[in-house]
Short mmCIF file of C-alpha atoms in Angstrom, two decimals:
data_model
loop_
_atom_site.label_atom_id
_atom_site.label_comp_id
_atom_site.label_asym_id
_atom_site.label_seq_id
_atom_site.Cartn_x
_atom_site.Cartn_y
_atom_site.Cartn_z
CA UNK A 4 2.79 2.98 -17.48
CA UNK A 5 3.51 -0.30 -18.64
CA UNK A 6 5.18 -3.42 -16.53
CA UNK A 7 2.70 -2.95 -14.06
CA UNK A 8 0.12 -5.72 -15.05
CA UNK A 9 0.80 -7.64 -12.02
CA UNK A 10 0.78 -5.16 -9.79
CA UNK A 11 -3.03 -3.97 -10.74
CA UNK A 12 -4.67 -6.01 -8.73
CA UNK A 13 -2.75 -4.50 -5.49
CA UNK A 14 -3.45 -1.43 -6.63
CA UNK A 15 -7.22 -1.11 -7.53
CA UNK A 16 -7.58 -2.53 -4.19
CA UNK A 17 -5.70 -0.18 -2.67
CA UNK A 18 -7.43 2.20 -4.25
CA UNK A 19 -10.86 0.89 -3.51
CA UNK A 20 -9.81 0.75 0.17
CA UNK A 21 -7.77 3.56 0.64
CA UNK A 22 -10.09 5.97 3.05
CA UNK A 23 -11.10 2.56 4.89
CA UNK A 24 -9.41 4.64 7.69
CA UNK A 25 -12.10 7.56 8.36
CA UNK A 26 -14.88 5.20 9.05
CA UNK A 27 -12.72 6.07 12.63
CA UNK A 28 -12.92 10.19 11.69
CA UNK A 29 -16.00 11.71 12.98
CA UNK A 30 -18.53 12.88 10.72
CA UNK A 31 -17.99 16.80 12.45
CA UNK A 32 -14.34 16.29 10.42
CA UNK A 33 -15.15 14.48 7.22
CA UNK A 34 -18.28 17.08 6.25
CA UNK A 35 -16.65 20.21 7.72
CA UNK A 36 -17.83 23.17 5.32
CA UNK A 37 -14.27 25.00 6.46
CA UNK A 38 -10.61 24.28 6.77
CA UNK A 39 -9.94 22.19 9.81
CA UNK A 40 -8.01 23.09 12.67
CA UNK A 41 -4.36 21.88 13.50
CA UNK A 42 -6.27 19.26 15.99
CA UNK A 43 -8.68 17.92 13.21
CA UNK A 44 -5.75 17.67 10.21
CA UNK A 45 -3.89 15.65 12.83
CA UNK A 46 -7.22 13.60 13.60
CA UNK A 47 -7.83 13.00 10.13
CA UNK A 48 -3.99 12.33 9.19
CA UNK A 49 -4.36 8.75 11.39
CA UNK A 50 -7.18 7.67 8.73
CA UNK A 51 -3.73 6.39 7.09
CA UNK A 52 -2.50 4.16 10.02
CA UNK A 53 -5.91 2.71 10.58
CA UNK A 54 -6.56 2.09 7.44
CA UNK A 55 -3.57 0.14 7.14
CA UNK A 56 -3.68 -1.39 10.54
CA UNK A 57 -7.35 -2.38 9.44
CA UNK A 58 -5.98 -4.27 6.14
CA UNK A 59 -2.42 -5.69 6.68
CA UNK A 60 -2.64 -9.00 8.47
CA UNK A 61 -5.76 -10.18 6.06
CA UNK A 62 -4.05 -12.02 3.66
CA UNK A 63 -5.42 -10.91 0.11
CA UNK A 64 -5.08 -7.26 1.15
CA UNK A 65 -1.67 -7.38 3.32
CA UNK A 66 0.04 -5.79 -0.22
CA UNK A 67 -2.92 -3.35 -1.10
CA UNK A 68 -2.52 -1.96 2.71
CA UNK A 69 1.49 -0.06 1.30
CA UNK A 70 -0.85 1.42 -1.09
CA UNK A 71 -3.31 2.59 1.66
CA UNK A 72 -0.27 3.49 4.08
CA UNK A 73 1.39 5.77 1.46
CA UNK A 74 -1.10 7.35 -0.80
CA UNK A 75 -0.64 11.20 1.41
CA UNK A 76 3.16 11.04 0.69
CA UNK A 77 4.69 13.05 -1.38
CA UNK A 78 7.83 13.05 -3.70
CA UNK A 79 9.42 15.51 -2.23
CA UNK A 80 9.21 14.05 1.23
CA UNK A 81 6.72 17.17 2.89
CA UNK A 82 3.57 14.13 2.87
CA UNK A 83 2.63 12.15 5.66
CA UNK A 84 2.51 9.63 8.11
CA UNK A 85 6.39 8.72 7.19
CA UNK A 86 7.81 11.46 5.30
CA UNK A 87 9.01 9.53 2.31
CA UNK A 88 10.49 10.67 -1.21
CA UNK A 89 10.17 9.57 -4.58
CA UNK A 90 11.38 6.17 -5.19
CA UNK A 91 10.47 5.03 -1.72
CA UNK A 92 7.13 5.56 -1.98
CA UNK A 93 5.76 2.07 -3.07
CA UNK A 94 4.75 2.50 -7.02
CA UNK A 95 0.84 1.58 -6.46
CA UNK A 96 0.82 4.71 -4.33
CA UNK A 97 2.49 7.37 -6.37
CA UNK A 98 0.06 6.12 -9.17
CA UNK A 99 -2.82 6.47 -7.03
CA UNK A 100 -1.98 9.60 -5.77
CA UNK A 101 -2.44 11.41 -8.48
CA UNK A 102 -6.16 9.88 -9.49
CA UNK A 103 -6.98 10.33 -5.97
CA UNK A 104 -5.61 14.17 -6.00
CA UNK A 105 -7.72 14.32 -9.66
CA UNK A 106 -10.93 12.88 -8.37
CA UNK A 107 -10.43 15.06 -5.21
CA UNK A 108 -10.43 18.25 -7.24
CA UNK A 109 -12.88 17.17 -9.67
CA UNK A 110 -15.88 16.17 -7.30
CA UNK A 111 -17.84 18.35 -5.36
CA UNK A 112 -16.58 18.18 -1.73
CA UNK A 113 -18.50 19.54 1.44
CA UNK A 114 -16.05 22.81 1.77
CA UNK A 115 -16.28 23.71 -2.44
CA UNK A 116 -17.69 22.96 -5.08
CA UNK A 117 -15.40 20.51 -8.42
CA UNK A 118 -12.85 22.22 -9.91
CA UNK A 119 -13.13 21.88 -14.05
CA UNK A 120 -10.88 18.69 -15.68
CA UNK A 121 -8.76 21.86 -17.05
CA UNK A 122 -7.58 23.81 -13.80
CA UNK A 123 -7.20 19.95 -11.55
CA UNK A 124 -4.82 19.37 -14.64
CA UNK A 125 -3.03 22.16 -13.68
CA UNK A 126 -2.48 21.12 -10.13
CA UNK A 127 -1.13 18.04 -11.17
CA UNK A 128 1.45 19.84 -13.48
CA UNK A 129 2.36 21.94 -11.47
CA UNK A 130 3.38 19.22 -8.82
CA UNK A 131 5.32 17.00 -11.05
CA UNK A 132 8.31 16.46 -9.67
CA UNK A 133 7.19 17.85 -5.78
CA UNK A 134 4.30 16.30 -4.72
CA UNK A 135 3.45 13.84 -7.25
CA UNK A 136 5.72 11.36 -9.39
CA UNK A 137 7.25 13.01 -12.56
CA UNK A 138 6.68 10.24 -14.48
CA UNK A 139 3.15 9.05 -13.43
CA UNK A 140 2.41 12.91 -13.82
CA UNK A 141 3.57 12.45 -17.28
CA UNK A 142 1.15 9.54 -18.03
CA UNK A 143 -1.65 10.87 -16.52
CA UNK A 144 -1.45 14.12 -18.66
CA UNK A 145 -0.83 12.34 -21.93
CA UNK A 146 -4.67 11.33 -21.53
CA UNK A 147 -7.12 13.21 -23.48
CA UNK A 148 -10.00 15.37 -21.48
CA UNK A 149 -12.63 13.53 -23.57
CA UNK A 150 -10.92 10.31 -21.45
CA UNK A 151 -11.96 12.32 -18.57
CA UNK A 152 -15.49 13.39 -18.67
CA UNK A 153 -16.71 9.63 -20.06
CA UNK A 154 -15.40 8.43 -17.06
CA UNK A 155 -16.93 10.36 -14.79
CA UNK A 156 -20.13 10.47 -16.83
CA UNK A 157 -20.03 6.86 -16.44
CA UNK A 158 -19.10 6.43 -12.90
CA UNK A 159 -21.91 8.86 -12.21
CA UNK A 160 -24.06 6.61 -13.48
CA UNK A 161 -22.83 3.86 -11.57
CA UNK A 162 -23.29 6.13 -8.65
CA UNK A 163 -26.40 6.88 -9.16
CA UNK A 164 -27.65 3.02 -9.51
CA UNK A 165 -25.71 2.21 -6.29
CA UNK A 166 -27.52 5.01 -4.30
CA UNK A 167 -30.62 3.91 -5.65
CA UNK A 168 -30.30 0.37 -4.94
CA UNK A 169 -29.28 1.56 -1.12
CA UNK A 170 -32.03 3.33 -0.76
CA UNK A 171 -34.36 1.00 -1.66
CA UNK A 172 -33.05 -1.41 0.57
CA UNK A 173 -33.35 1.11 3.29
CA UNK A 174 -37.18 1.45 2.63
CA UNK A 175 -37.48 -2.16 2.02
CA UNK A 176 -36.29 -2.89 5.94
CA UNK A 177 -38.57 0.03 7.19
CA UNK A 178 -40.62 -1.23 9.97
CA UNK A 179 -44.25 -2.53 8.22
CA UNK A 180 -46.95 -0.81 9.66
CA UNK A 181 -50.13 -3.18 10.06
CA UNK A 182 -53.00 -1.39 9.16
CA UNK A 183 -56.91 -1.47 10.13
#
């Protein structure tokens, strides 16, 4: 989008911290194979608060924690926790939004399976302007599908080595059974 170069830090952190706030949801919520009741959206609406409760007063983060704070809002106002619109919703978040909606749709969640790059394009067009920024829609359309599956063919990878490495630490601190 240009003009944002010193802004990227905030925002990839942001980013990278952005659901800090459900390590206080219950699993019961987070893997729910259903749609959650109007008791569980509101319990899993506060991931926002406490993820930005978590976040503001350390230092290197306190910017990062707007982006955490605002990245359910929507353009038109109808997002959450504070209702705001368009150009009150801090940049780093309207950006975000949309990758976050686009990852969302395009990894395989608990209650469906990924929606293809084509139809989660969709989504986003069609909530230019209401839900999402016109103008980071914009952007984020202009790039090419190819973009699209690279990335995620790469950050499956990276994935994949992560688990891996966690799991052999988990089997690494198993308990060493003496033998005889």
């Amino acid at each position: 989008m240009g003009g944002l170069e010193s802004q990227m830090r905030n925002i990839a952190m942001g980013a990278w911290l952005h659901d800090i706030g459900k390590l206080a949801v219950s699993d019961a919520i987070l893997l729910k194979p259903g749609p959650l009741t109007d008791e569980e959206r509101k319990i899993m609406q506060l991931h926002v608060q406490i993820g930005y409760d978590l976040v503001k007063s350390i230092p290197f983060l306190a910017d990062s924690a707007e982006i955490i704070y605002a990245h359910h809002e929507r353009c038109d106002g109808s997002g959450y926790p504070r209702g705001l619109k368009a150009e009150e919703i801090p940049v780093g978040a309207r950006i975000f939004a949309v990758a976050d909606t686009f990852d969302a749709m395009t990894s395989d969640r608990p209650y469906r399976r990924a929606l293809p790059f084509e139809a989660s394009r969709e989504v986003i067009e069609r909530g230019a302007g209401k839900q999402y920024d016109s103008q980071v829609a914009k952007v984020f359309l202009s790039i090419a599908d190819e973009t699209w599956k690279v990335m995620r063919k790469e950050t499956a990878a990276i994935q994949a080595f992560a688990f891996a490495t966690a799991s052999d630490i988990q089997a690494l601190c198993k308990p060493v059974k003496s033998g005889g």
